[in-house]
mmCIF file of C-alpha atoms in Angstrom:
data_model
loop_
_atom_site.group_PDB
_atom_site.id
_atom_site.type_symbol
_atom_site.label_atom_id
_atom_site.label_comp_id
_atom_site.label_asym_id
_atom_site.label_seq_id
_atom_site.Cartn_x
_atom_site.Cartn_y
_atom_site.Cartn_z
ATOM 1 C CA UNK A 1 23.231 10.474 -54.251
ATOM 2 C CA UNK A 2 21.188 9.527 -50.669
ATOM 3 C CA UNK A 3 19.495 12.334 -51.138
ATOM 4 C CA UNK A 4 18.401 11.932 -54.576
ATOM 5 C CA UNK A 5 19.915 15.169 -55.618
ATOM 6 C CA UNK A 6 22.962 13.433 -57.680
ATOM 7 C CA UNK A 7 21.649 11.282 -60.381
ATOM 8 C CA UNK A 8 23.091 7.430 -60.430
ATOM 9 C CA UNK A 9 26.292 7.339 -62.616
ATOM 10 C CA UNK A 10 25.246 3.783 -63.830
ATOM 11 C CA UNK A 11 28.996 3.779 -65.661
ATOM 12 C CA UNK A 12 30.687 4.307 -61.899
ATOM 13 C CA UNK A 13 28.627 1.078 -60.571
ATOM 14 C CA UNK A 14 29.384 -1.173 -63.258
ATOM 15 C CA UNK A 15 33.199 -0.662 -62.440
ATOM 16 C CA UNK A 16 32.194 -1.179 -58.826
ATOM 17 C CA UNK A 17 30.271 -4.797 -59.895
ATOM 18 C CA UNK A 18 33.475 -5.423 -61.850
ATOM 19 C CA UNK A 19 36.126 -4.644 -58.995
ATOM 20 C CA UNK A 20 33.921 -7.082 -56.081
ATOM 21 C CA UNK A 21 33.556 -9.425 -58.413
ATOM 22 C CA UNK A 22 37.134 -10.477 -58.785
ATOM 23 C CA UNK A 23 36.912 -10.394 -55.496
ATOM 24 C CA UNK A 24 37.356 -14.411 -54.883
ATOM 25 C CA UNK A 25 34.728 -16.588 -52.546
ATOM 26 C CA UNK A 26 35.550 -16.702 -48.878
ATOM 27 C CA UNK A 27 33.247 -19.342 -48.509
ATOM 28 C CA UNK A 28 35.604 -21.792 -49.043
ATOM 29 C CA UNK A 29 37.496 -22.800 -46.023
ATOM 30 C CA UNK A 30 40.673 -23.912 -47.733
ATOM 31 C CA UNK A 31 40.957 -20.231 -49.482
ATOM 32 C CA UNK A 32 39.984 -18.468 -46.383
ATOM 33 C CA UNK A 33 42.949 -20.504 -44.752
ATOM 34 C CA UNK A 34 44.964 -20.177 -47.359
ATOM 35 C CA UNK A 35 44.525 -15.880 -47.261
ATOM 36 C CA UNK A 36 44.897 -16.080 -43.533
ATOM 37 C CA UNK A 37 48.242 -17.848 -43.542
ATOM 38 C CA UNK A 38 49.122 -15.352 -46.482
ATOM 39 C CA UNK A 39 48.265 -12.510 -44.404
ATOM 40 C CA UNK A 40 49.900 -14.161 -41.405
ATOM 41 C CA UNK A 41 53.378 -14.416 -42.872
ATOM 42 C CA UNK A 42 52.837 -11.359 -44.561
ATOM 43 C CA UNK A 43 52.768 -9.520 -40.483
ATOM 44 C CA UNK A 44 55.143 -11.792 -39.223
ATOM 45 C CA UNK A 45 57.619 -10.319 -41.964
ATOM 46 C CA UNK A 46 56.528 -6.658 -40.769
ATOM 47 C CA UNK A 47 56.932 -7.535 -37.084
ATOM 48 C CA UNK A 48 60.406 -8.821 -37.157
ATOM 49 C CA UNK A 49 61.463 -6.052 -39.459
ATOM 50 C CA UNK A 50 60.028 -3.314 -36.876
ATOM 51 C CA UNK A 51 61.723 -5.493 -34.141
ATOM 52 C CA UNK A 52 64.965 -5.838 -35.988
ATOM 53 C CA UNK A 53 64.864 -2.154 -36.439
ATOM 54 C CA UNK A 54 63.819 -0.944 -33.246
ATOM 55 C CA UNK A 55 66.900 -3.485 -31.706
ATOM 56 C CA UNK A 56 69.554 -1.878 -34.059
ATOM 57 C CA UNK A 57 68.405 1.556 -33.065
ATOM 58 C CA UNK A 58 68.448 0.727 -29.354
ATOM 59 C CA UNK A 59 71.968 -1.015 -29.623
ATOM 60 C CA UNK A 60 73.105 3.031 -31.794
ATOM 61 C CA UNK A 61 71.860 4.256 -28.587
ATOM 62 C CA UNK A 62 73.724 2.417 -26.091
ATOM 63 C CA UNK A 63 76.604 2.656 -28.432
ATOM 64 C CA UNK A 64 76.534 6.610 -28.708
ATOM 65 C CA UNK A 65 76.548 6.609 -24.792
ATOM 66 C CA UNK A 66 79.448 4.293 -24.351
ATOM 67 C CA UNK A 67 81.580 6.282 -26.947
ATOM 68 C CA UNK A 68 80.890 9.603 -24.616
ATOM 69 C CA UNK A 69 81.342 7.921 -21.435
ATOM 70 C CA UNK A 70 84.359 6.682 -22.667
ATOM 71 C CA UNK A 71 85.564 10.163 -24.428
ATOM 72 C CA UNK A 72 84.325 12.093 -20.963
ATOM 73 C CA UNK A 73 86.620 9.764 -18.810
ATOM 74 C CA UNK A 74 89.508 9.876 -21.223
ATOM 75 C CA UNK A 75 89.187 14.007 -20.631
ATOM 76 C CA UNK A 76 88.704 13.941 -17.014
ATOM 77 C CA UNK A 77 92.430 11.389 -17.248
ATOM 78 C CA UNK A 78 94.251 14.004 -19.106
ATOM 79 C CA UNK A 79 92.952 17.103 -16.546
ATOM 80 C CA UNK A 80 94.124 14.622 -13.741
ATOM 81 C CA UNK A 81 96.907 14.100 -15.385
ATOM 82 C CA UNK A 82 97.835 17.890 -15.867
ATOM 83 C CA UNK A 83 97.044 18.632 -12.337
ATOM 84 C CA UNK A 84 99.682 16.043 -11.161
ATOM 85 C CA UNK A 85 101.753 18.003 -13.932
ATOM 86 C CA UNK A 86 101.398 21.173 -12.628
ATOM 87 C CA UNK A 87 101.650 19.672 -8.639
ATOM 88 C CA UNK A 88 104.752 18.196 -9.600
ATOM 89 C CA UNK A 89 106.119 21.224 -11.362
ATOM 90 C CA UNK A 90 104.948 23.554 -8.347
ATOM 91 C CA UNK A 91 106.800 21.404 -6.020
ATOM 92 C CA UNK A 92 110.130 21.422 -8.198
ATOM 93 C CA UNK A 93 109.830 25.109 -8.185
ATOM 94 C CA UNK A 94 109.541 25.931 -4.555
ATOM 95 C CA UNK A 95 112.612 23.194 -4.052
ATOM 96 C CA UNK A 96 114.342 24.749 -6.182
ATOM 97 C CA UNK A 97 113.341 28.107 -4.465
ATOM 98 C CA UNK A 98 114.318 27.089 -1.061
ATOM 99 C CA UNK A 99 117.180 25.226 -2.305
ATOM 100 C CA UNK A 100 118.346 28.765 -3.907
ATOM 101 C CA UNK A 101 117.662 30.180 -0.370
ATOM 102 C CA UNK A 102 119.598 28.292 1.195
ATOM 103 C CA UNK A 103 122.874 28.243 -0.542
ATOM 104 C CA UNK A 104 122.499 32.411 -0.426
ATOM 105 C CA UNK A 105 122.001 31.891 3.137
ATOM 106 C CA UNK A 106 125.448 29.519 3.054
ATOM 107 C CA UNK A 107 127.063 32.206 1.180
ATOM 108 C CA UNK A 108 125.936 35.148 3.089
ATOM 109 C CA UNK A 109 127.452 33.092 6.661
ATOM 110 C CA UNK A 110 130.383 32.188 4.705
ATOM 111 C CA UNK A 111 131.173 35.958 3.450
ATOM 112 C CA UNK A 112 129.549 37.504 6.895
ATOM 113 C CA UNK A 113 132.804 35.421 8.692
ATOM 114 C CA UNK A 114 135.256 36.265 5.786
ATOM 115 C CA UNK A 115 133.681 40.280 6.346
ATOM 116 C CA UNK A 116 134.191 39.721 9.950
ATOM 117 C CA UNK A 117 138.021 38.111 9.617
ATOM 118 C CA UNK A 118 139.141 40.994 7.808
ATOM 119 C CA UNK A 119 137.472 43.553 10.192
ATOM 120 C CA UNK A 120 139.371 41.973 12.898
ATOM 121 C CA UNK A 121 142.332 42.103 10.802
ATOM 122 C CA UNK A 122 142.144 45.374 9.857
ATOM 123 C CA UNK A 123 141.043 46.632 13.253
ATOM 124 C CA UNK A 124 144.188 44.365 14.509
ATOM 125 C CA UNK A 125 146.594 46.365 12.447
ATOM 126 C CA UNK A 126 145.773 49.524 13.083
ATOM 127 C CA UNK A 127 145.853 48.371 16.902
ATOM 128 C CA UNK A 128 149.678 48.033 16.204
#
């Protein structure tokens, strides 16, 4: 159309004259204020919704964290927990292990004497 190659479309620039014409004047200082405060409450609106939804997301964020710090401290409780467990149960065992030891040992000085008595008594008898 520049260029001359394109004829006008005279049909395309009436709706054009139409469209700016409805347009209304900004000469007028009490409209331009008037579209200015409009337009000023109109971005306020879009701030504080971006800000509201950029806090919320933020505050899912630190939420999320918290929920796995908490769950990852809660795990590392029951592993301590089970260690202690298994300490404690380790402990019992080689108690009751020595424990077992022990009276066997008890048993084995008790019925090495008794062994030893009746050798003597025996070897005593056929002395005679």
């Amino acid at each position: 159309m520049a260029a001359g190659k394109v004829p006008v479309n005279h049909q395309i620039v009436y709706h054009l004259q139409d469209a700016l014409n409805l347009l209304p004047d900004l000469s007028d200082q009490v409209t331009t204020h008037s579209f200015a405060s409009s337009t000023n409450d109109s971005m306020l609106v879009v701030y504080l919704s971006s800000l509201l939804r950029a806090v919320i997301a933020l505050h899912g964020l630190v939420d999320n964290k918290a929920t796995i710090g908490r769950a990852e401290m809660e795990e590392e409780d029951k592993k301590e927990k089970e260690k202690e467990k298994d300490v404690k149960e380790k402990d019992v065992k080689e108690k009751d292990v020595k424990e077992k030891d022990a009276n066997e040992k008890d048993r084995d000085s008790k019925d090495g004497g008794k062994a030893d008595n009746e050798t003597n008594s025996e070897t005593k008898k056929a002395d005679k």
